[in-house]
Amino acid sequence: RGRRCLPYWHCSSPRFLSFNQKQTQLHSQERIVQAELEQMAANTAAELMAVVRSRAFDDATADVSPGTTVDSDEFADLDSEGSNCNAFFRGDPDEDAEVCTAIEDFHGITADFPFVLPEDEEFVFEIDVEVEYVDADMQPTAQKTNYKKVTMTMEDEEERLHSPVEYSEVFSYP
C-alpha cells in the first residue's frame, strides 16, 4: 500500500515546504501592493501640495506690492474649524465656496480625491489637511511665525492601506 514514513514529518515535508513557499510569495505580493498604494498616496499628496504651493503664504500677504513685507503679527489665526473653500477643484463645490487663496485656507479641509487608474478606474483617497505654524527649528508653535507646515494625511476609502500616509512641506515667508 504506499510507502511508509517514519518519522511522519518526512512524508509531509514537500507539501509543507510548498505551503511555506506559497505563503512567502503571498506576503511578498502583499508588500508590493502596499508599496504601490503608498506610492499612489504620496504622488496624489504631492500633486495636491502643488495647489497649496501656488497660493499666497497668508491672506495678509496676498495683495502686497513687490518688495513689501508683512509682519507676522498680521498673519491669520489657524482656527480648528477649517475653511469652506474649494480646495482642489474636484466634484461639485459648494456654490458659496470660493477658491482657496492662501495656505491657511486649506487648514481643516477633508476631501476625497481620486487617483485615476488605466481604463478610467479610480482609487479614491480621503485627505485631511492640517496647517500649523512652526518655528525656525520646524517645531510646532502657537506663535505666528514666518513658517507654516502643511501636512496631508491620506487614507483610502476601502482601508486597503495598512496605515495612513502623511506628506508634509514647510512654507516660508518672504
PDB file of C-alpha atoms in Angstrom:
ATOM      1  CA  ARG A   1       0.000   0.000   0.000  1.00  0.00           C
ATOM      2  CA  GLY A   2       2.181   3.019  -0.447  1.00  0.00           C
ATOM      3  CA  ARG A   3       5.276   3.990   1.276  1.00  0.00           C
ATOM      4  CA  ARG A   4       5.581   4.195   4.964  1.00  0.00           C
ATOM      5  CA  CYS A   5       7.498   7.055   6.523  1.00  0.00           C
ATOM      6  CA  LEU A   6       8.975   7.195   9.932  1.00  0.00           C
ATOM      7  CA  PRO A   7       9.066   9.725  11.363  1.00  0.00           C
ATOM      8  CA  TYR A   8       5.837  11.008   9.860  1.00  0.00           C
ATOM      9  CA  TRP A   9       7.042  14.549   9.099  1.00  0.00           C
ATOM     10  CA  HIS A  10       9.461  13.221   6.440  1.00  0.00           C
ATOM     11  CA  CYS A  11       6.491  12.295   4.238  1.00  0.00           C
ATOM     12  CA  SER A  12       4.748  15.635   4.594  1.00  0.00           C
ATOM     13  CA  SER A  13       7.730  17.965   4.206  1.00  0.00           C
ATOM     14  CA  PRO A  14       7.364  18.509   0.414  1.00  0.00           C
ATOM     15  CA  ARG A  15       3.758  19.637   0.909  1.00  0.00           C
ATOM     16  CA  PHE A  16       4.719  21.736   3.927  1.00  0.00           C
ATOM     17  CA  LEU A  17       7.583  23.335   2.012  1.00  0.00           C
ATOM     18  CA  SER A  18       5.253  24.112  -0.873  1.00  0.00           C
ATOM     19  CA  PHE A  19       2.752  25.719   1.516  1.00  0.00           C
ATOM     20  CA  ASN A  20       5.514  27.853   3.067  1.00  0.00           C
ATOM     21  CA  GLN A  21       6.731  28.921  -0.356  1.00  0.00           C
ATOM     22  CA  LYS A  22       3.224  29.955  -1.383  1.00  0.00           C
ATOM     23  CA  GLN A  23       2.710  31.815   1.872  1.00  0.00           C
ATOM     24  CA  THR A  24       6.041  33.633   1.432  1.00  0.00           C
ATOM     25  CA  GLN A  25       5.114  34.514  -2.142  1.00  0.00           C
ATOM     26  CA  LEU A  26       1.715  35.816  -0.984  1.00  0.00           C
ATOM     27  CA  HIS A  27       3.339  38.015   1.696  1.00  0.00           C
ATOM     28  CA  SER A  28       5.804  39.312  -0.869  1.00  0.00           C
ATOM     29  CA  GLN A  29       2.974  40.240  -3.240  1.00  0.00           C
ATOM     30  CA  GLU A  30       1.107  41.944  -0.384  1.00  0.00           C
ATOM     31  CA  ARG A  31       4.198  44.035   0.433  1.00  0.00           C
ATOM     32  CA  ILE A  32       4.486  45.032  -3.226  1.00  0.00           C
ATOM     33  CA  VAL A  33       0.820  46.068  -3.336  1.00  0.00           C
ATOM     34  CA  GLN A  34       1.242  48.094  -0.113  1.00  0.00           C
ATOM     35  CA  ALA A  35       4.282  49.834  -1.546  1.00  0.00           C
ATOM     36  CA  GLU A  36       2.324  50.690  -4.715  1.00  0.00           C
ATOM     37  CA  LEU A  37      -0.612  52.036  -2.696  1.00  0.00           C
ATOM     38  CA  GLU A  38       1.720  54.149  -0.562  1.00  0.00           C
ATOM     39  CA  GLN A  39       3.379  55.493  -3.715  1.00  0.00           C
ATOM     40  CA  MET A  40      -0.044  56.346  -5.196  1.00  0.00           C
ATOM     41  CA  ALA A  41      -0.949  58.204  -1.991  1.00  0.00           C
ATOM     42  CA  ALA A  42       2.359  60.083  -1.936  1.00  0.00           C
ATOM     43  CA  ASN A  43       2.003  61.058  -5.604  1.00  0.00           C
ATOM     44  CA  THR A  44      -1.551  62.281  -5.006  1.00  0.00           C
ATOM     45  CA  ALA A  45      -0.426  64.310  -1.985  1.00  0.00           C
ATOM     46  CA  ALA A  46       2.457  65.814  -3.981  1.00  0.00           C
ATOM     47  CA  GLU A  47       0.003  66.823  -6.726  1.00  0.00           C
ATOM     48  CA  LEU A  48      -2.301  68.444  -4.176  1.00  0.00           C
ATOM     49  CA  MET A  49       0.606  70.129  -2.392  1.00  0.00           C
ATOM     50  CA  ALA A  50       1.407  71.871  -5.697  1.00  0.00           C
ATOM     51  CA  VAL A  51      -2.020  73.522  -5.438  1.00  0.00           C
ATOM     52  CA  VAL A  52      -1.220  74.709  -1.889  1.00  0.00           C
ATOM     53  CA  ARG A  53       2.220  75.899  -3.016  1.00  0.00           C
ATOM     54  CA  SER A  54       0.621  78.090  -5.674  1.00  0.00           C
ATOM     55  CA  ARG A  55      -1.315  80.116  -3.084  1.00  0.00           C
ATOM     56  CA  ALA A  56      -0.259  83.136  -1.052  1.00  0.00           C
ATOM     57  CA  PHE A  57       1.548  82.449   2.221  1.00  0.00           C
ATOM     58  CA  ASP A  58      -1.239  84.248   4.075  1.00  0.00           C
ATOM     59  CA  ASP A  59      -4.297  86.353   3.290  1.00  0.00           C
ATOM     60  CA  ALA A  60      -2.326  89.309   4.688  1.00  0.00           C
ATOM     61  CA  THR A  61       0.396  88.764   2.057  1.00  0.00           C
ATOM     62  CA  ALA A  62      -1.866  88.117  -0.915  1.00  0.00           C
ATOM     63  CA  ASP A  63      -2.106  91.664  -2.257  1.00  0.00           C
ATOM     64  CA  VAL A  64       1.099  93.334  -1.120  1.00  0.00           C
ATOM     65  CA  SER A  65       3.251  95.066  -3.687  1.00  0.00           C
ATOM     66  CA  PRO A  66       6.653  93.569  -4.568  1.00  0.00           C
ATOM     67  CA  GLY A  67       9.368  94.417  -2.077  1.00  0.00           C
ATOM     68  CA  THR A  68       6.868  94.971   0.720  1.00  0.00           C
ATOM     69  CA  THR A  69       6.697  92.531   3.613  1.00  0.00           C
ATOM     70  CA  VAL A  70       4.034  91.932   6.195  1.00  0.00           C
ATOM     71  CA  ASP A  71       4.798  91.466   9.882  1.00  0.00           C
ATOM     72  CA  SER A  72       3.907  88.006  11.209  1.00  0.00           C
ATOM     73  CA  ASP A  73       1.566  89.595  13.788  1.00  0.00           C
ATOM     74  CA  GLU A  74      -0.787  90.307  10.886  1.00  0.00           C
ATOM     75  CA  PHE A  75      -0.933  86.669   9.768  1.00  0.00           C
ATOM     76  CA  ALA A  76      -4.156  84.712  10.135  1.00  0.00           C
ATOM     77  CA  ASP A  77      -5.038  82.649  13.167  1.00  0.00           C
ATOM     78  CA  LEU A  78      -5.342  78.978  12.317  1.00  0.00           C
ATOM     79  CA  ASP A  79      -8.798  78.101  13.565  1.00  0.00           C
ATOM     80  CA  SER A  80      -9.701  74.498  14.196  1.00  0.00           C
ATOM     81  CA  GLU A  81     -12.869  74.523  12.096  1.00  0.00           C
ATOM     82  CA  GLY A  82     -11.152  74.924   8.759  1.00  0.00           C
ATOM     83  CA  SER A  83     -12.279  76.673   5.641  1.00  0.00           C
ATOM     84  CA  ASN A  84     -15.184  76.103   3.309  1.00  0.00           C
ATOM     85  CA  CYS A  85     -13.183  76.953   0.207  1.00  0.00           C
ATOM     86  CA  ASN A  86     -12.976  74.806  -2.905  1.00  0.00           C
ATOM     87  CA  ALA A  87      -9.530  73.413  -2.205  1.00  0.00           C
ATOM     88  CA  PHE A  88      -8.724  71.072  -5.040  1.00  0.00           C
ATOM     89  CA  PHE A  89     -11.247  71.872  -7.776  1.00  0.00           C
ATOM     90  CA  ARG A  90     -12.896  68.449  -7.724  1.00  0.00           C
ATOM     91  CA  GLY A  91     -16.526  67.424  -7.769  1.00  0.00           C
ATOM     92  CA  ASP A  92     -19.345  69.860  -7.232  1.00  0.00           C
ATOM     93  CA  PRO A  93     -18.084  72.539  -4.873  1.00  0.00           C
ATOM     94  CA  ASP A  94     -20.419  74.312  -2.542  1.00  0.00           C
ATOM     95  CA  GLU A  95     -21.905  77.161  -4.579  1.00  0.00           C
ATOM     96  CA  ASP A  96     -20.888  79.605  -1.863  1.00  0.00           C
ATOM     97  CA  ALA A  97     -17.343  78.251  -1.664  1.00  0.00           C
ATOM     98  CA  GLU A  98     -14.595  80.404  -3.044  1.00  0.00           C
ATOM     99  CA  VAL A  99     -11.260  79.172  -4.296  1.00  0.00           C
ATOM    100  CA  CYS A 100      -8.680  78.859  -1.526  1.00  0.00           C
ATOM    101  CA  THR A 101      -6.390  81.873  -1.875  1.00  0.00           C
ATOM    102  CA  ALA A 102      -3.904  81.388   0.960  1.00  0.00           C
ATOM    103  CA  ILE A 103      -2.223  78.494   2.726  1.00  0.00           C
ATOM    104  CA  GLU A 104      -4.296  78.844   5.906  1.00  0.00           C
ATOM    105  CA  ASP A 105      -7.478  78.347   3.862  1.00  0.00           C
ATOM    106  CA  PHE A 106      -6.543  74.669   3.495  1.00  0.00           C
ATOM    107  CA  HIS A 107      -6.422  74.070   7.268  1.00  0.00           C
ATOM    108  CA  GLY A 108      -9.030  71.554   8.392  1.00  0.00           C
ATOM    109  CA  ILE A 109     -10.110  70.561   4.894  1.00  0.00           C
ATOM    110  CA  THR A 110     -11.230  66.990   4.408  1.00  0.00           C
ATOM    111  CA  ALA A 111     -11.758  65.860   0.839  1.00  0.00           C
ATOM    112  CA  ASP A 112     -11.956  62.792  -1.358  1.00  0.00           C
ATOM    113  CA  PHE A 113      -9.532  62.801  -4.248  1.00  0.00           C
ATOM    114  CA  PRO A 114      -9.232  60.115  -6.933  1.00  0.00           C
ATOM    115  CA  PHE A 115      -6.066  58.561  -8.272  1.00  0.00           C
ATOM    116  CA  VAL A 116      -7.051  57.715 -11.837  1.00  0.00           C
ATOM    117  CA  LEU A 117      -6.045  54.242 -12.969  1.00  0.00           C
ATOM    118  CA  PRO A 118      -5.967  52.863 -16.532  1.00  0.00           C
ATOM    119  CA  GLU A 119      -9.334  52.368 -18.223  1.00  0.00           C
ATOM    120  CA  ASP A 120     -10.804  55.290 -16.251  1.00  0.00           C
ATOM    121  CA  GLU A 121     -10.951  53.402 -12.982  1.00  0.00           C
ATOM    122  CA  GLU A 122     -10.355  55.391  -9.810  1.00  0.00           C
ATOM    123  CA  PHE A 123      -8.771  54.692  -6.460  1.00  0.00           C
ATOM    124  CA  VAL A 124     -10.177  57.288  -4.063  1.00  0.00           C
ATOM    125  CA  PHE A 125      -8.120  58.707  -1.214  1.00  0.00           C
ATOM    126  CA  GLU A 126      -9.554  60.530   1.788  1.00  0.00           C
ATOM    127  CA  ILE A 127      -7.397  63.561   2.508  1.00  0.00           C
ATOM    128  CA  ASP A 128      -7.156  65.533   5.732  1.00  0.00           C
ATOM    129  CA  VAL A 129      -5.139  68.758   5.646  1.00  0.00           C
ATOM    130  CA  GLU A 130      -3.576  70.377   8.690  1.00  0.00           C
ATOM    131  CA  VAL A 131      -1.738  73.700   8.655  1.00  0.00           C
ATOM    132  CA  GLU A 132       0.306  74.812  11.640  1.00  0.00           C
ATOM    133  CA  TYR A 133       2.885  77.453  12.425  1.00  0.00           C
ATOM    134  CA  VAL A 134       6.368  76.108  13.101  1.00  0.00           C
ATOM    135  CA  ASP A 135       9.486  77.806  14.438  1.00  0.00           C
ATOM    136  CA  ALA A 136      12.882  78.027  12.740  1.00  0.00           C
ATOM    137  CA  ASP A 137      13.670  74.527  14.075  1.00  0.00           C
ATOM    138  CA  MET A 138      10.488  73.220  12.407  1.00  0.00           C
ATOM    139  CA  GLN A 139       8.796  72.560  15.746  1.00  0.00           C
ATOM    140  CA  PRO A 140       5.072  73.362  16.100  1.00  0.00           C
ATOM    141  CA  THR A 141       4.357  76.615  17.903  1.00  0.00           C
ATOM    142  CA  ALA A 142       1.310  78.605  18.997  1.00  0.00           C
ATOM    143  CA  GLN A 143       3.070  81.805  17.874  1.00  0.00           C
ATOM    144  CA  LYS A 144       2.515  83.221  14.399  1.00  0.00           C
ATOM    145  CA  THR A 145       5.801  82.777  12.537  1.00  0.00           C
ATOM    146  CA  ASN A 146       7.129  83.089   9.007  1.00  0.00           C
ATOM    147  CA  TYR A 147       6.860  79.307   8.616  1.00  0.00           C
ATOM    148  CA  LYS A 148       3.780  77.170   8.018  1.00  0.00           C
ATOM    149  CA  LYS A 149       3.821  73.398   7.881  1.00  0.00           C
ATOM    150  CA  VAL A 150       1.165  71.741   5.737  1.00  0.00           C
ATOM    151  CA  THR A 151       0.527  68.055   6.430  1.00  0.00           C
ATOM    152  CA  MET A 152      -1.726  65.913   4.267  1.00  0.00           C
ATOM    153  CA  THR A 153      -2.873  62.599   5.702  1.00  0.00           C
ATOM    154  CA  MET A 154      -4.013  60.141   3.065  1.00  0.00           C
ATOM    155  CA  GLU A 155      -6.203  57.085   3.650  1.00  0.00           C
ATOM    156  CA  ASP A 156      -8.191  55.022   1.202  1.00  0.00           C
ATOM    157  CA  GLU A 157     -11.950  54.607   1.454  1.00  0.00           C
ATOM    158  CA  GLU A 158     -11.788  50.816   1.441  1.00  0.00           C
ATOM    159  CA  GLU A 159      -8.985  50.655   4.017  1.00  0.00           C
ATOM    160  CA  ARG A 160      -6.584  48.745   1.792  1.00  0.00           C
ATOM    161  CA  LEU A 161      -3.695  50.859   3.080  1.00  0.00           C
ATOM    162  CA  HIS A 162      -2.451  49.347   6.337  1.00  0.00           C
ATOM    163  CA  SER A 163      -1.732  52.782   7.780  1.00  0.00           C
ATOM    164  CA  PRO A 164      -2.270  56.396   6.703  1.00  0.00           C
ATOM    165  CA  VAL A 165       0.349  58.059   4.529  1.00  0.00           C
ATOM    166  CA  GLU A 166       1.498  61.520   5.632  1.00  0.00           C
ATOM    167  CA  TYR A 167       3.074  64.078   3.335  1.00  0.00           C
ATOM    168  CA  SER A 168       4.364  67.400   4.693  1.00  0.00           C
ATOM    169  CA  GLU A 169       6.030  70.548   3.426  1.00  0.00           C
ATOM    170  CA  VAL A 170       7.095  73.712   5.217  1.00  0.00           C
ATOM    171  CA  PHE A 171       6.466  77.063   3.531  1.00  0.00           C
ATOM    172  CA  SER A 172       8.277  80.255   4.489  1.00  0.00           C
ATOM    173  CA  TYR A 173       7.682  83.972   4.094  1.00  0.00           C
ATOM    174  CA  PRO A 174       9.027  86.112   2.490  1.00  0.00           C
TER     175      PRO A 174
END
